[in-house]
Short mmCIF file of C-alpha atoms in Angstrom, two decimals:
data_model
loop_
_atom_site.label_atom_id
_atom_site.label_comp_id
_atom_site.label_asym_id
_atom_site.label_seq_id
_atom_site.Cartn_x
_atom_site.Cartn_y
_atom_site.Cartn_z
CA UNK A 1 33.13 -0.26 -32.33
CA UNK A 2 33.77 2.41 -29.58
CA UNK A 3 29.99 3.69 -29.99
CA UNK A 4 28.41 0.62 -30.15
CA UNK A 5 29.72 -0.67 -27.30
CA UNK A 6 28.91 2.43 -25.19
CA UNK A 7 25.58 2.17 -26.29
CA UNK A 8 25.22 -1.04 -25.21
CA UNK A 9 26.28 0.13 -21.71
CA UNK A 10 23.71 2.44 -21.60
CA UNK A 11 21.13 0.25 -22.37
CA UNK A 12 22.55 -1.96 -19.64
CA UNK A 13 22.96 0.61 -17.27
CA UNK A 14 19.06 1.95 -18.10
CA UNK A 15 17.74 -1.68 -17.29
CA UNK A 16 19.45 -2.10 -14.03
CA UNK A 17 18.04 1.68 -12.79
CA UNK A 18 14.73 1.11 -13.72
CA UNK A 19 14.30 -3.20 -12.52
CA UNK A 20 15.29 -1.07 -8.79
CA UNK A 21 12.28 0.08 -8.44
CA UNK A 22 10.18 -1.98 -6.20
CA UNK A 23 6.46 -2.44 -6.45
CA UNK A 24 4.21 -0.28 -4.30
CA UNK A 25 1.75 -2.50 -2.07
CA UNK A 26 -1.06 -1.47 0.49
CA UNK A 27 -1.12 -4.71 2.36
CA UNK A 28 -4.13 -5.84 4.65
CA UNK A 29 -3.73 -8.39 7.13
CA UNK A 30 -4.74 -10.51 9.71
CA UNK A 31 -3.11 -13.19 12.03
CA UNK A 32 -5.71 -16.09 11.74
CA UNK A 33 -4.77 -18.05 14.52
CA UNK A 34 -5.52 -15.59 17.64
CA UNK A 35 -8.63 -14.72 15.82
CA UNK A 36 -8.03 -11.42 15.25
CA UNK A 37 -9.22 -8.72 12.40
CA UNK A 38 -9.02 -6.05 10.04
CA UNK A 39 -12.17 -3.86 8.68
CA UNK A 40 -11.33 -0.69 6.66
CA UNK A 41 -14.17 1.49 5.66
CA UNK A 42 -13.53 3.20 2.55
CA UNK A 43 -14.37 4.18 -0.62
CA UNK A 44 -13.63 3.16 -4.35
CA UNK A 45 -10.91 5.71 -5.05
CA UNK A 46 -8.60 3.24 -3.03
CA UNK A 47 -8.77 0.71 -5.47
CA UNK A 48 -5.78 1.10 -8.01
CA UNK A 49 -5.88 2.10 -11.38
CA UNK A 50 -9.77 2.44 -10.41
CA UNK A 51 -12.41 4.64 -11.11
CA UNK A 52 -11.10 7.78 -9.53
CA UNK A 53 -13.97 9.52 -9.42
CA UNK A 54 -16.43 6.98 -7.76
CA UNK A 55 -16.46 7.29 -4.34
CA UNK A 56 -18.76 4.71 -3.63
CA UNK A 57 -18.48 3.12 -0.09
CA UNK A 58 -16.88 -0.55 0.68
CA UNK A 59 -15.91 -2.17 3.41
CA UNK A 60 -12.54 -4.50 3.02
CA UNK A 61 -12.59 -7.21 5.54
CA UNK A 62 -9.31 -9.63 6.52
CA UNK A 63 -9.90 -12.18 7.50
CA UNK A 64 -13.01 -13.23 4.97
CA UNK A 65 -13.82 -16.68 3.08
CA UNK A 66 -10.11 -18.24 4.34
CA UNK A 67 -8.14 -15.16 2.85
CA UNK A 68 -5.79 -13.58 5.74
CA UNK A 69 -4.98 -10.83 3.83
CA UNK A 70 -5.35 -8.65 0.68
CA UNK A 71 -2.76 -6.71 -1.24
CA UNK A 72 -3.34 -3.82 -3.35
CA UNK A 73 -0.59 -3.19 -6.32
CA UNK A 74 -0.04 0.50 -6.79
CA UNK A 75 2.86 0.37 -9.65
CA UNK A 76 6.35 1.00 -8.76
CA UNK A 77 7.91 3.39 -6.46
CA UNK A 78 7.81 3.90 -3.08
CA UNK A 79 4.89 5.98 -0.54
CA UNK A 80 6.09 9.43 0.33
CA UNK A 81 4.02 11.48 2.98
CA UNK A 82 1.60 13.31 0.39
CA UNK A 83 0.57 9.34 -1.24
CA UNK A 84 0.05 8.73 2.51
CA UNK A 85 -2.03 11.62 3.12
CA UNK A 86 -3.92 11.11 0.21
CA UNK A 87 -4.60 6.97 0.74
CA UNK A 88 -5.75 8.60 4.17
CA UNK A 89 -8.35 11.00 2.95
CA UNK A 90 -9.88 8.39 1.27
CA UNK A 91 -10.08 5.73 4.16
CA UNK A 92 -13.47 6.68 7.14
CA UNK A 93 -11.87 4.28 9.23
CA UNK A 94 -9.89 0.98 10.23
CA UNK A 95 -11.37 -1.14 13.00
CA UNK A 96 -8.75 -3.57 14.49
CA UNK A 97 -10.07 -6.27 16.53
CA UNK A 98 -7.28 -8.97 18.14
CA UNK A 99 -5.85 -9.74 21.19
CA UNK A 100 -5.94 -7.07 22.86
CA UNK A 101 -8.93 -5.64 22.36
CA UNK A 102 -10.84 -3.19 19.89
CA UNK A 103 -8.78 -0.20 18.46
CA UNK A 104 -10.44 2.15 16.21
CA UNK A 105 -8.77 4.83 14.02
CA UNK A 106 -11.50 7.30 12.73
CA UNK A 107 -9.38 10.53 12.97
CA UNK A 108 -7.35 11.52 9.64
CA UNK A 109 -4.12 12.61 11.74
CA UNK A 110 -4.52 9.09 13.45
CA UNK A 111 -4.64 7.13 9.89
CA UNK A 112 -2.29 8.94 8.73
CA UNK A 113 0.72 8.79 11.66
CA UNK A 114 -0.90 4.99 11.05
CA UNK A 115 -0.06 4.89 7.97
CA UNK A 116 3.69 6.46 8.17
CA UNK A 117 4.65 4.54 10.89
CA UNK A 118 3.84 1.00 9.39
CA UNK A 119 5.72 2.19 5.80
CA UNK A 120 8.38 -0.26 5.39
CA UNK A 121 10.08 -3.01 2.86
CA UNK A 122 12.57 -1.83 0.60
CA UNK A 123 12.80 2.37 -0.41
CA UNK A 124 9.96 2.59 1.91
CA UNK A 125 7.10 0.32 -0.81
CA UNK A 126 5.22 -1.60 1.35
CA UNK A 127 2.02 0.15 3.96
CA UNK A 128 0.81 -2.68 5.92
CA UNK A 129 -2.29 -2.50 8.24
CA UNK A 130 -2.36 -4.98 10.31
CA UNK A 131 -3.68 -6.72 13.59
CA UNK A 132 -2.94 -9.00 15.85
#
């Protein structure tokens, strides 16, 4: 009776480490009311669970067709600095148009201290690019 019910704690305890783990999203956004935007020139690798191997240009847009943003579902986990660096290497650019103006990030270093500094949600899941 002993083993049984330890095993059943460890089954228990297995579930509740691995429901923790949040999902890992590259979110796109756009506020639609002040007009603003969001164009990221890429290529295919981005796209997850894709082809990694075609590197075929696109160009996401937010806003487009009545969508204000897009989310892109990398699994679980969370982004440490080498995911970063690699989403980076794969993105030419992100033009942000609100507000404010026109901001461009073409540089790699820029995209990527980007990237690190809008890493948030829970265990660090969630990159949002966003303008406004």
């Amino acid at each position: 009776m002993k083993f049984f019910r330890e095993i059943i704690y460890l089954l228990l305890t297995s579930l509740l480490l691995v429901s923790c783990d949040p999902a890992k999203l590259l979110v796109i956004k756009a506020d639609s009311k002040s007009g603003s935007s969001v164009t990221v020139y890429t290529n295919n690798k981005i796209i997850p669970f894709g082809n990694k191997h075609d590197s075929t240009k696109m160009i996401i847009q937010v806003p487009l067709n009545d969508t204000t943003n897009k989310i892109f579902n990398f699994g679980i986990g969370n982004w440490p600095n080498d995911a970063i660096i690699d989403l980076a290497k794969n993105i030419d650019s992100i033009i942000f148009r609100g507000s404010t103006g026109k901001q461009a990030l073409i540089n790699k270093s820029e995209l990527e201290v980007y990237l690190k500094k809008h890493r948030g949600g829970y265990a660090g899941s969630r990159l949002t690019i966003e303008a406004k």
